[in-house]
């Protein structure tokens, strides 16, 4: 992989998740990120941004902007998502019961479970008035 | 995302292609639920051309499978790409949903039930 980074600012709108997909594809193309890792990074960023867009308006003050940054270094791809909404740590959401039979499965909590399971590292920090969610994936 | 519907031997088949995400999950939900409630006892969701699905789409798959089960029917999925398969396995859908490797395998498995009905 070619080392480097790419960052951008998003509006707090669901339609922006399509831009996230385009950004990840472009980034992967320029930095030679393998397709399987790129899929996981795209999905994880999609889930984290979707979470902010759907949940932030319910918790004043709602986020007014989302910053995302992708980088590659030492065989690892990292993604950071920052927003200026109320403090919210998605990693505190209860995990879904993936062992339950079909009739008892609840559809909630799947997104953050995917992020937590598919990325190698996930971390949340509240810095000042901003939420910082970081994640990384090692690439073979 | 595109959804194409077929009827084979009294079975409903929904062929999905492209990306299923938060923006189009409601459209998928309404299409699949109307197939689930059409009176056919078997629904096959053909994912052979599905490139991407996020948790909003997975939630729809779960809802539709539960609806078919509650109506006394069966729902199966086939043709998952490696990426979609990884997502299914990560959230345990491979254990609670019926998944066939290919469309042909799904049709071979599901046909005897429909002809007997």
mmCIF file with all atom_site columns, N, CA, C and O in Angstrom, chain B residues 6-59:
data_model
loop_
_atom_site.group_PDB
_atom_site.id
_atom_site.type_symbol
_atom_site.label_atom_id
_atom_site.label_alt_id
_atom_site.label_comp_id
_atom_site.label_asym_id
_atom_site.label_entity_id
_atom_site.label_seq_id
_atom_site.pdbx_PDB_ins_code
_atom_site.Cartn_x
_atom_site.Cartn_y
_atom_site.Cartn_z
_atom_site.occupancy
_atom_site.B_iso_or_equiv
_atom_site.pdbx_formal_charge
_atom_site.auth_seq_id
_atom_site.auth_comp_id
_atom_site.auth_asym_id
_atom_site.auth_atom_id
_atom_site.pdbx_PDB_model_num
ATOM 1   N N  . UNK B 1 6  ? -39.367 -12.777 -9.868  1.00 0.00 ? 6  UNK B N  1
ATOM 2   C CA . UNK B 1 6  ? -39.682 -13.895 -10.751 1.00 0.00 ? 6  UNK B CA 1
ATOM 3   C C  . UNK B 1 6  ? -40.577 -14.857 -9.993  1.00 0.00 ? 6  UNK B C  1
ATOM 4   O O  . UNK B 1 6  ? -40.556 -14.893 -8.760  1.00 0.00 ? 6  UNK B O  1
ATOM 5   N N  . UNK B 1 7  ? -41.304 -15.659 -10.739 1.00 0.00 ? 7  UNK B N  1
ATOM 6   C CA . UNK B 1 7  ? -42.075 -16.749 -10.136 1.00 0.00 ? 7  UNK B CA 1
ATOM 7   C C  . UNK B 1 7  ? -41.682 -18.036 -10.819 1.00 0.00 ? 7  UNK B C  1
ATOM 8   O O  . UNK B 1 7  ? -41.810 -18.148 -12.031 1.00 0.00 ? 7  UNK B O  1
ATOM 9   N N  . UNK B 1 8  ? -41.180 -18.974 -10.058 1.00 0.00 ? 8  UNK B N  1
ATOM 10  C CA . UNK B 1 8  ? -40.818 -20.273 -10.631 1.00 0.00 ? 8  UNK B CA 1
ATOM 11  C C  . UNK B 1 8  ? -41.449 -21.356 -9.765  1.00 0.00 ? 8  UNK B C  1
ATOM 12  O O  . UNK B 1 8  ? -41.207 -21.406 -8.549  1.00 0.00 ? 8  UNK B O  1
ATOM 13  N N  . UNK B 1 9  ? -42.235 -22.204 -10.377 1.00 0.00 ? 9  UNK B N  1
ATOM 14  C CA . UNK B 1 9  ? -42.871 -23.316 -9.651  1.00 0.00 ? 9  UNK B CA 1
ATOM 15  C C  . UNK B 1 9  ? -43.569 -22.846 -8.386  1.00 0.00 ? 9  UNK B C  1
ATOM 16  O O  . UNK B 1 9  ? -43.448 -23.474 -7.327  1.00 0.00 ? 9  UNK B O  1
ATOM 17  N N  . UNK B 1 10 ? -44.258 -21.752 -8.472  1.00 0.00 ? 10 UNK B N  1
ATOM 18  C CA . UNK B 1 10 ? -45.013 -21.275 -7.310  1.00 0.00 ? 10 UNK B CA 1
ATOM 19  C C  . UNK B 1 10 ? -44.148 -20.641 -6.231  1.00 0.00 ? 10 UNK B C  1
ATOM 20  O O  . UNK B 1 10 ? -44.620 -20.373 -5.127  1.00 0.00 ? 10 UNK B O  1
ATOM 21  N N  . UNK B 1 11 ? -42.883 -20.418 -6.559  1.00 0.00 ? 11 UNK B N  1
ATOM 22  C CA . UNK B 1 11 ? -41.969 -19.807 -5.586  1.00 0.00 ? 11 UNK B CA 1
ATOM 23  C C  . UNK B 1 11 ? -41.663 -18.370 -6.035  1.00 0.00 ? 11 UNK B C  1
ATOM 24  O O  . UNK B 1 11 ? -41.515 -18.108 -7.223  1.00 0.00 ? 11 UNK B O  1
ATOM 25  N N  . UNK B 1 12 ? -41.629 -17.453 -5.089  1.00 0.00 ? 12 UNK B N  1
ATOM 26  C CA . UNK B 1 12 ? -41.245 -16.084 -5.420  1.00 0.00 ? 12 UNK B CA 1
ATOM 27  C C  . UNK B 1 12 ? -39.735 -15.941 -5.336  1.00 0.00 ? 12 UNK B C  1
ATOM 28  O O  . UNK B 1 12 ? -39.125 -16.431 -4.374  1.00 0.00 ? 12 UNK B O  1
ATOM 29  N N  . UNK B 1 13 ? -39.156 -15.304 -6.320  1.00 0.00 ? 13 UNK B N  1
ATOM 30  C CA . UNK B 1 13 ? -37.712 -15.053 -6.286  1.00 0.00 ? 13 UNK B CA 1
ATOM 31  C C  . UNK B 1 13 ? -37.494 -13.555 -6.461  1.00 0.00 ? 13 UNK B C  1
ATOM 32  O O  . UNK B 1 13 ? -38.068 -12.936 -7.360  1.00 0.00 ? 13 UNK B O  1
ATOM 33  N N  . UNK B 1 14 ? -36.694 -12.977 -5.562  1.00 0.00 ? 14 UNK B N  1
ATOM 34  C CA . UNK B 1 14 ? -36.316 -11.567 -5.688  1.00 0.00 ? 14 UNK B CA 1
ATOM 35  C C  . UNK B 1 14 ? -34.828 -11.529 -6.008  1.00 0.00 ? 14 UNK B C  1
ATOM 36  O O  . UNK B 1 14 ? -34.012 -12.015 -5.213  1.00 0.00 ? 14 UNK B O  1
ATOM 37  N N  . UNK B 1 15 ? -34.503 -10.999 -7.191  1.00 0.00 ? 15 UNK B N  1
ATOM 38  C CA . UNK B 1 15 ? -33.087 -10.892 -7.576  1.00 0.00 ? 15 UNK B CA 1
ATOM 39  C C  . UNK B 1 15 ? -32.598 -9.494  -7.255  1.00 0.00 ? 15 UNK B C  1
ATOM 40  O O  . UNK B 1 15 ? -33.068 -8.517  -7.848  1.00 0.00 ? 15 UNK B O  1
ATOM 41  N N  . UNK B 1 16 ? -31.646 -9.400  -6.330  1.00 0.00 ? 16 UNK B N  1
ATOM 42  C CA . UNK B 1 16 ? -31.125 -8.096  -5.910  1.00 0.00 ? 16 UNK B CA 1
ATOM 43  C C  . UNK B 1 16 ? -29.812 -7.832  -6.626  1.00 0.00 ? 16 UNK B C  1
ATOM 44  O O  . UNK B 1 16 ? -28.998 -8.739  -6.789  1.00 0.00 ? 16 UNK B O  1
ATOM 45  N N  . UNK B 1 17 ? -29.586 -6.588  -7.012  1.00 0.00 ? 17 UNK B N  1
ATOM 46  C CA . UNK B 1 17 ? -28.257 -6.261  -7.524  1.00 0.00 ? 17 UNK B CA 1
ATOM 47  C C  . UNK B 1 17 ? -27.841 -4.863  -7.084  1.00 0.00 ? 17 UNK B C  1
ATOM 48  O O  . UNK B 1 17 ? -28.682 -4.030  -6.748  1.00 0.00 ? 17 UNK B O  1
ATOM 49  N N  . UNK B 1 18 ? -26.531 -4.657  -7.054  1.00 0.00 ? 18 UNK B N  1
ATOM 50  C CA . UNK B 1 18 ? -25.984 -3.352  -6.668  1.00 0.00 ? 18 UNK B CA 1
ATOM 51  C C  . UNK B 1 18 ? -25.772 -3.231  -5.174  1.00 0.00 ? 18 UNK B C  1
ATOM 52  O O  . UNK B 1 18 ? -25.368 -4.179  -4.515  1.00 0.00 ? 18 UNK B O  1
ATOM 53  N N  . UNK B 1 19 ? -26.067 -2.035  -4.662  1.00 0.00 ? 19 UNK B N  1
ATOM 54  C CA . UNK B 1 19 ? -25.814 -1.722  -3.262  1.00 0.00 ? 19 UNK B CA 1
ATOM 55  C C  . UNK B 1 19 ? -27.121 -1.611  -2.493  1.00 0.00 ? 19 UNK B C  1
ATOM 56  O O  . UNK B 1 19 ? -28.029 -0.901  -2.918  1.00 0.00 ? 19 UNK B O  1
ATOM 57  N N  . UNK B 1 20 ? -27.200 -2.279  -1.343  1.00 0.00 ? 20 UNK B N  1
ATOM 58  C CA . UNK B 1 20 ? -28.332 -2.069  -0.430  1.00 0.00 ? 20 UNK B CA 1
ATOM 59  C C  . UNK B 1 20 ? -27.774 -1.314  0.772   1.00 0.00 ? 20 UNK B C  1
ATOM 60  O O  . UNK B 1 20 ? -26.823 -1.772  1.419   1.00 0.00 ? 20 UNK B O  1
ATOM 61  N N  . UNK B 1 21 ? -28.331 -0.139  1.037   1.00 0.00 ? 21 UNK B N  1
ATOM 62  C CA . UNK B 1 21 ? -27.818 0.679   2.141   1.00 0.00 ? 21 UNK B CA 1
ATOM 63  C C  . UNK B 1 21 ? -28.965 1.389   2.846   1.00 0.00 ? 21 UNK B C  1
ATOM 64  O O  . UNK B 1 21 ? -30.144 1.119   2.574   1.00 0.00 ? 21 UNK B O  1
ATOM 65  N N  . UNK B 1 22 ? -28.633 2.318   3.713   1.00 0.00 ? 22 UNK B N  1
ATOM 66  C CA . UNK B 1 22 ? -29.647 2.995   4.522   1.00 0.00 ? 22 UNK B CA 1
ATOM 67  C C  . UNK B 1 22 ? -30.605 3.819   3.656   1.00 0.00 ? 22 UNK B C  1
ATOM 68  O O  . UNK B 1 22 ? -31.752 4.024   4.028   1.00 0.00 ? 22 UNK B O  1
ATOM 69  N N  . UNK B 1 23 ? -30.101 4.264   2.501   1.00 0.00 ? 23 UNK B N  1
ATOM 70  C CA . UNK B 1 23 ? -30.937 5.108   1.643   1.00 0.00 ? 23 UNK B CA 1
ATOM 71  C C  . UNK B 1 23 ? -32.018 4.325   0.911   1.00 0.00 ? 23 UNK B C  1
ATOM 72  O O  . UNK B 1 23 ? -33.073 4.868   0.595   1.00 0.00 ? 23 UNK B O  1
ATOM 73  N N  . UNK B 1 24 ? -31.756 3.060   0.598   1.00 0.00 ? 24 UNK B N  1
ATOM 74  C CA . UNK B 1 24 ? -32.763 2.313   -0.161  1.00 0.00 ? 24 UNK B CA 1
ATOM 75  C C  . UNK B 1 24 ? -33.345 1.118   0.606   1.00 0.00 ? 24 UNK B C  1
ATOM 76  O O  . UNK B 1 24 ? -34.116 0.337   0.042   1.00 0.00 ? 24 UNK B O  1
ATOM 77  N N  . UNK B 1 25 ? -33.021 1.006   1.890   1.00 0.00 ? 25 UNK B N  1
ATOM 78  C CA . UNK B 1 25 ? -33.509 -0.148  2.671   1.00 0.00 ? 25 UNK B CA 1
ATOM 79  C C  . UNK B 1 25 ? -35.037 -0.154  2.784   1.00 0.00 ? 25 UNK B C  1
ATOM 80  O O  . UNK B 1 25 ? -35.656 -1.220  2.781   1.00 0.00 ? 25 UNK B O  1
ATOM 81  N N  . UNK B 1 26 ? -35.653 1.030   2.849   1.00 0.00 ? 26 UNK B N  1
ATOM 82  C CA . UNK B 1 26 ? -37.122 1.078   2.977   1.00 0.00 ? 26 UNK B CA 1
ATOM 83  C C  . UNK B 1 26 ? -37.791 0.535   1.712   1.00 0.00 ? 26 UNK B C  1
ATOM 84  O O  . UNK B 1 26 ? -38.800 -0.169  1.792   1.00 0.00 ? 26 UNK B O  1
ATOM 85  N N  . UNK B 1 27 ? -37.192 0.846   0.558   1.00 0.00 ? 27 UNK B N  1
ATOM 86  C CA . UNK B 1 27 ? -37.730 0.336   -0.712  1.00 0.00 ? 27 UNK B CA 1
ATOM 87  C C  . UNK B 1 27 ? -37.596 -1.194  -0.760  1.00 0.00 ? 27 UNK B C  1
ATOM 88  O O  . UNK B 1 27 ? -38.523 -1.902  -1.177  1.00 0.00 ? 27 UNK B O  1
ATOM 89  N N  . UNK B 1 28 ? -36.453 -1.691  -0.304  1.00 0.00 ? 28 UNK B N  1
ATOM 90  C CA . UNK B 1 28 ? -36.242 -3.147  -0.252  1.00 0.00 ? 28 UNK B CA 1
ATOM 91  C C  . UNK B 1 28 ? -37.260 -3.800  0.687   1.00 0.00 ? 28 UNK B C  1
ATOM 92  O O  . UNK B 1 28 ? -37.850 -4.830  0.363   1.00 0.00 ? 28 UNK B O  1
ATOM 93  N N  . UNK B 1 29 ? -37.458 -3.162  1.840   1.00 0.00 ? 29 UNK B N  1
ATOM 94  C CA . UNK B 1 29 ? -38.387 -3.714  2.840   1.00 0.00 ? 29 UNK B CA 1
ATOM 95  C C  . UNK B 1 29 ? -39.797 -3.823  2.247   1.00 0.00 ? 29 UNK B C  1
ATOM 96  O O  . UNK B 1 29 ? -40.459 -4.855  2.369   1.00 0.00 ? 29 UNK B O  1
ATOM 97  N N  . UNK B 1 30 ? -40.241 -2.762  1.586   1.00 0.00 ? 30 UNK B N  1
ATOM 98  C CA . UNK B 1 30 ? -41.595 -2.796  1.056   1.00 0.00 ? 30 UNK B CA 1
ATOM 99  C C  . UNK B 1 30 ? -41.724 -3.839  -0.057  1.00 0.00 ? 30 UNK B C  1
ATOM 100 O O  . UNK B 1 30 ? -42.705 -4.575  -0.120  1.00 0.00 ? 30 UNK B O  1
ATOM 101 N N  . UNK B 1 31 ? -40.704 -3.975  -0.917  1.00 0.00 ? 31 UNK B N  1
ATOM 102 C CA . UNK B 1 31 ? -40.770 -4.978  -1.994  1.00 0.00 ? 31 UNK B CA 1
ATOM 103 C C  . UNK B 1 31 ? -40.765 -6.402  -1.450  1.00 0.00 ? 31 UNK B C  1
ATOM 104 O O  . UNK B 1 31 ? -41.574 -7.235  -1.870  1.00 0.00 ? 31 UNK B O  1
ATOM 105 N N  . UNK B 1 32 ? -39.848 -6.664  -0.521  1.00 0.00 ? 32 UNK B N  1
ATOM 106 C CA . UNK B 1 32 ? -39.742 -8.046  -0.022  1.00 0.00 ? 32 UNK B CA 1
ATOM 107 C C  . UNK B 1 32 ? -40.941 -8.422  0.852   1.00 0.00 ? 32 UNK B C  1
ATOM 108 O O  . UNK B 1 32 ? -41.413 -9.553  0.801   1.00 0.00 ? 32 UNK B O  1
ATOM 109 N N  . UNK B 1 33 ? -41.446 -7.448  1.633   1.00 0.00 ? 33 UNK B N  1
ATOM 110 C CA . UNK B 1 33 ? -42.607 -7.771  2.470   1.00 0.00 ? 33 UNK B CA 1
ATOM 111 C C  . UNK B 1 33 ? -43.836 -8.028  1.610   1.00 0.00 ? 33 UNK B C  1
ATOM 112 O O  . UNK B 1 33 ? -44.646 -8.899  1.924   1.00 0.00 ? 33 UNK B O  1
ATOM 113 N N  . UNK B 1 34 ? -43.968 -7.309  0.492   1.00 0.00 ? 34 UNK B N  1
ATOM 114 C CA . UNK B 1 34 ? -45.146 -7.574  -0.350  1.00 0.00 ? 34 UNK B CA 1
ATOM 115 C C  . UNK B 1 34 ? -45.013 -8.955  -1.002  1.00 0.00 ? 34 UNK B C  1
ATOM 116 O O  . UNK B 1 34 ? -46.013 -9.658  -1.173  1.00 0.00 ? 34 UNK B O  1
ATOM 117 N N  . UNK B 1 35 ? -43.785 -9.376  -1.320  1.00 0.00 ? 35 UNK B N  1
ATOM 118 C CA . UNK B 1 35 ? -43.603 -10.745 -1.837  1.00 0.00 ? 35 UNK B CA 1
ATOM 119 C C  . UNK B 1 35 ? -43.920 -11.771 -0.746  1.00 0.00 ? 35 UNK B C  1
ATOM 120 O O  . UNK B 1 35 ? -44.569 -12.788 -0.994  1.00 0.00 ? 35 UNK B O  1
ATOM 121 N N  . UNK B 1 36 ? -43.462 -11.467 0.479   1.00 0.00 ? 36 UNK B N  1
ATOM 122 C CA . UNK B 1 36 ? -43.685 -12.397 1.602   1.00 0.00 ? 36 UNK B CA 1
ATOM 123 C C  . UNK B 1 36 ? -45.180 -12.574 1.862   1.00 0.00 ? 36 UNK B C  1
ATOM 124 O O  . UNK B 1 36 ? -45.627 -13.648 2.253   1.00 0.00 ? 36 UNK B O  1
ATOM 125 N N  . UNK B 1 37 ? -45.929 -11.509 1.606   1.00 0.00 ? 37 UNK B N  1
ATOM 126 C CA . UNK B 1 37 ? -47.363 -11.546 1.915   1.00 0.00 ? 37 UNK B CA 1
ATOM 127 C C  . UNK B 1 37 ? -48.216 -11.861 0.686   1.00 0.00 ? 37 UNK B C  1
ATOM 128 O O  . UNK B 1 37 ? -49.433 -11.748 0.729   1.00 0.00 ? 37 UNK B O  1
ATOM 129 N N  . UNK B 1 38 ? -47.564 -12.311 -0.399  1.00 0.00 ? 38 UNK B N  1
ATOM 130 C CA . UNK B 1 38 ? -48.315 -12.547 -1.644  1.00 0.00 ? 38 UNK B CA 1
ATOM 131 C C  . UNK B 1 38 ? -49.026 -13.898 -1.656  1.00 0.00 ? 38 UNK B C  1
ATOM 132 O O  . UNK B 1 38 ? -49.737 -14.213 -2.605  1.00 0.00 ? 38 UNK B O  1
ATOM 133 N N  . UNK B 1 39 ? -48.795 -14.699 -0.617  1.00 0.00 ? 39 UNK B N  1
ATOM 134 C CA . UNK B 1 39 ? -49.474 -15.992 -0.552  1.00 0.00 ? 39 UNK B CA 1
ATOM 135 C C  . UNK B 1 39 ? -48.596 -17.165 -0.954  1.00 0.00 ? 39 UNK B C  1
ATOM 136 O O  . UNK B 1 39 ? -48.913 -18.311 -0.687  1.00 0.00 ? 39 UNK B O  1
ATOM 137 N N  . UNK B 1 40 ? -47.433 -16.867 -1.606  1.00 0.00 ? 40 UNK B N  1
ATOM 138 C CA . UNK B 1 40 ? -46.497 -17.950 -1.951  1.00 0.00 ? 40 UNK B CA 1
ATOM 139 C C  . UNK B 1 40 ? -45.841 -18.448 -0.660  1.00 0.00 ? 40 UNK B C  1
ATOM 140 O O  . UNK B 1 40 ? -45.549 -17.656 0.228   1.00 0.00 ? 40 UNK B O  1
ATOM 141 N N  . UNK B 1 41 ? -45.604 -19.742 -0.608  1.00 0.00 ? 41 UNK B N  1
ATOM 142 C CA . UNK B 1 41 ? -45.041 -20.308 0.617   1.00 0.00 ? 41 UNK B CA 1
ATOM 143 C C  . UNK B 1 41 ? -43.516 -20.265 0.645   1.00 0.00 ? 41 UNK B C  1
ATOM 144 O O  . UNK B 1 41 ? -42.901 -20.554 1.660   1.00 0.00 ? 41 UNK B O  1
ATOM 145 N N  . UNK B 1 42 ? -42.917 -19.969 -0.505  1.00 0.00 ? 42 UNK B N  1
ATOM 146 C CA . UNK B 1 42 ? -41.457 -19.948 -0.535  1.00 0.00 ? 42 UNK B CA 1
ATOM 147 C C  . UNK B 1 42 ? -40.953 -18.668 -1.179  1.00 0.00 ? 42 UNK B C  1
ATOM 148 O O  . UNK B 1 42 ? -41.442 -18.264 -2.244  1.00 0.00 ? 42 UNK B O  1
ATOM 149 N N  . UNK B 1 43 ? -39.979 -18.080 -0.525  1.00 0.00 ? 43 UNK B N  1
ATOM 150 C CA . UNK B 1 43 ? -39.367 -16.855 -1.051  1.00 0.00 ? 43 UNK B CA 1
ATOM 151 C C  . UNK B 1 43 ? -37.851 -17.056 -1.093  1.00 0.00 ? 43 UNK B C  1
ATOM 152 O O  . UNK B 1 43 ? -37.235 -17.432 -0.098  1.00 0.00 ? 43 UNK B O  1
ATOM 153 N N  . UNK B 1 44 ? -37.294 -16.849 -2.281  1.00 0.00 ? 44 UNK B N  1
ATOM 154 C CA . UNK B 1 44 ? -35.844 -16.950 -2.430  1.00 0.00 ? 44 UNK B CA 1
ATOM 155 C C  . UNK B 1 44 ? -35.300 -15.555 -2.745  1.00 0.00 ? 44 UNK B C  1
ATOM 156 O O  . UNK B 1 44 ? -35.751 -14.913 -3.698  1.00 0.00 ? 44 UNK B O  1
ATOM 157 N N  . UNK B 1 45 ? -34.341 -15.102 -1.945  1.00 0.00 ? 45 UNK B N  1
ATOM 158 C CA . UNK B 1 45 ? -33.690 -13.815 -2.200  1.00 0.00 ? 45 UNK B CA 1
ATOM 159 C C  . UNK B 1 45 ? -32.342 -14.125 -2.860  1.00 0.00 ? 45 UNK B C  1
ATOM 160 O O  . UNK B 1 45 ? -31.435 -14.656 -2.208  1.00 0.00 ? 45 UNK B O  1
ATOM 161 N N  . UNK B 1 46 ? -32.280 -13.844 -4.155  1.00 0.00 ? 46 UNK B N  1
ATOM 162 C CA . UNK B 1 46 ? -31.079 -14.171 -4.935  1.00 0.00 ? 46 UNK B CA 1
ATOM 163 C C  . UNK B 1 46 ? -30.100 -12.992 -4.859  1.00 0.00 ? 46 UNK B C  1
ATOM 164 O O  . UNK B 1 46 ? -30.357 -11.919 -5.406  1.00 0.00 ? 46 UNK B O  1
ATOM 165 N N  . UNK B 1 47 ? -28.980 -13.214 -4.165  1.00 0.00 ? 47 UNK B N  1
ATOM 166 C CA . UNK B 1 47 ? -27.999 -12.137 -3.917  1.00 0.00 ? 47 UNK B CA 1
ATOM 167 C C  . UNK B 1 47 ? -26.796 -12.240 -4.858  1.00 0.00 ? 47 UNK B C  1
ATOM 168 O O  . UNK B 1 47 ? -25.755 -11.629 -4.595  1.00 0.00 ? 47 UNK B O  1
ATOM 169 N N  . UNK B 1 48 ? -26.925 -13.024 -5.935  1.00 0.00 ? 48 UNK B N  1
ATOM 170 C CA . UNK B 1 48 ? -25.772 -13.269 -6.820  1.00 0.00 ? 48 UNK B CA 1
ATOM 171 C C  . UNK B 1 48 ? -25.137 -11.964 -7.316  1.00 0.00 ? 48 UNK B C  1
ATOM 172 O O  . UNK B 1 48 ? -23.916 -11.871 -7.426  1.00 0.00 ? 48 UNK B O  1
ATOM 173 N N  . UNK B 1 49 ? -25.956 -10.953 -7.599  1.00 0.00 ? 49 UNK B N  1
ATOM 174 C CA . UNK B 1 49 ? -25.413 -9.684  -8.111  1.00 0.00 ? 49 UNK B CA 1
ATOM 175 C C  . UNK B 1 49 ? -25.416 -8.580  -7.058  1.00 0.00 ? 49 UNK B C  1
ATOM 176 O O  . UNK B 1 49 ? -25.305 -7.398  -7.397  1.00 0.00 ? 49 UNK B O  1
ATOM 177 N N  . UNK B 1 50 ? -25.561 -8.968  -5.798  1.00 0.00 ? 50 UNK B N  1
ATOM 178 C CA . UNK B 1 50 ? -25.554 -7.969  -4.717  1.00 0.00 ? 50 UNK B CA 1
ATOM 179 C C  . UNK B 1 50 ? -24.109 -7.703  -4.291  1.00 0.00 ? 50 UNK B C  1
ATOM 180 O O  . UNK B 1 50 ? -23.411 -8.606  -3.837  1.00 0.00 ? 50 UNK B O  1
ATOM 181 N N  . UNK B 1 51 ? -23.649 -6.467  -4.470  1.00 0.00 ? 51 UNK B N  1
ATOM 182 C CA . UNK B 1 51 ? -22.246 -6.131  -4.173  1.00 0.00 ? 51 UNK B CA 1
ATOM 183 C C  . UNK B 1 51 ? -22.038 -5.685  -2.736  1.00 0.00 ? 51 UNK B C  1
ATOM 184 O O  . UNK B 1 51 ? -20.948 -5.823  -2.182  1.00 0.00 ? 51 UNK B O  1
ATOM 185 N N  . UNK B 1 52 ? -23.081 -5.092  -2.150  1.00 0.00 ? 52 UNK B N  1
ATOM 186 C CA . UNK B 1 52 ? -22.878 -4.423  -0.855  1.00 0.00 ? 52 UNK B CA 1
ATOM 187 C C  . UNK B 1 52 ? -24.176 -4.438  -0.072  1.00 0.00 ? 52 UNK B C  1
ATOM 188 O O  . UNK B 1 52 ? -25.251 -4.190  -0.627  1.00 0.00 ? 52 UNK B O  1
ATOM 189 N N  . UNK B 1 53 ? -24.084 -4.729  1.214   1.00 0.00 ? 53 UNK B N  1
ATOM 190 C CA . UNK B 1 53 ? -25.255 -4.598  2.088   1.00 0.00 ? 53 UNK B CA 1
ATOM 191 C C  . UNK B 1 53 ? -24.773 -4.119  3.454   1.00 0.00 ? 53 UNK B C  1
ATOM 192 O O  . UNK B 1 53 ? -23.763 -4.598  3.969   1.00 0.00 ? 53 UNK B O  1
ATOM 193 N N  . UNK B 1 54 ? -25.452 -3.128  4.014   1.00 0.00 ? 54 UNK B N  1
ATOM 194 C CA . UNK B 1 54 ? -25.078 -2.670  5.354   1.00 0.00 ? 54 UNK B CA 1
ATOM 195 C C  . UNK B 1 54 ? -26.155 -3.114  6.357   1.00 0.00 ? 54 UNK B C  1
ATOM 196 O O  . UNK B 1 54 ? -27.078 -3.855  6.002   1.00 0.00 ? 54 UNK B O  1
ATOM 197 N N  . UNK B 1 55 ? -26.053 -2.643  7.593   1.00 0.00 ? 55 UNK B N  1
ATOM 198 C CA . UNK B 1 55 ? -26.942 -3.164  8.642   1.00 0.00 ? 55 UNK B CA 1
ATOM 199 C C  . UNK B 1 55 ? -28.407 -2.839  8.364   1.00 0.00 ? 55 UNK B C  1
ATOM 200 O O  . UNK B 1 55 ? -29.294 -3.580  8.789   1.00 0.00 ? 55 UNK B O  1
ATOM 201 N N  . UNK B 1 56 ? -28.676 -1.751  7.609   1.00 0.00 ? 56 UNK B N  1
ATOM 202 C CA . UNK B 1 56 ? -30.065 -1.414  7.300   1.00 0.00 ? 56 UNK B CA 1
ATOM 203 C C  . UNK B 1 56 ? -30.675 -2.489  6.392   1.00 0.00 ? 56 UNK B C  1
ATOM 204 O O  . UNK B 1 56 ? -31.837 -2.880  6.570   1.00 0.00 ? 56 UNK B O  1
ATOM 205 N N  . UNK B 1 57 ? -29.886 -2.995  5.441   1.00 0.00 ? 57 UNK B N  1
ATOM 206 C CA . UNK B 1 57 ? -30.352 -4.065  4.562   1.00 0.00 ? 57 UNK B CA 1
ATOM 207 C C  . UNK B 1 57 ? -30.469 -5.386  5.309   1.00 0.00 ? 57 UNK B C  1
ATOM 208 O O  . UNK B 1 57 ? -31.413 -6.162  5.100   1.00 0.00 ? 57 UNK B O  1
ATOM 209 N N  . UNK B 1 58 ? -29.523 -5.644  6.199   1.00 0.00 ? 58 UNK B N  1
ATOM 210 C CA . UNK B 1 58 ? -29.546 -6.891  6.983   1.00 0.00 ? 58 UNK B CA 1
ATOM 211 C C  . UNK B 1 58 ? -30.774 -6.934  7.880   1.00 0.00 ? 58 UNK B C  1
ATOM 212 O O  . UNK B 1 58 ? -31.386 -7.986  8.075   1.00 0.00 ? 58 UNK B O  1
ATOM 213 N N  . UNK B 1 59 ? -31.139 -5.766  8.416   1.00 0.00 ? 59 UNK B N  1
ATOM 214 C CA . UNK B 1 59 ? -32.336 -5.666  9.241   1.00 0.00 ? 59 UNK B CA 1
ATOM 215 C C  . UNK B 1 59 ? -33.580 -6.063  8.418   1.00 0.00 ? 59 UNK B C  1
ATOM 216 O O  . UNK B 1 59 ? -34.452 -6.776  8.902   1.00 0.00 ? 59 UNK B O  1
#
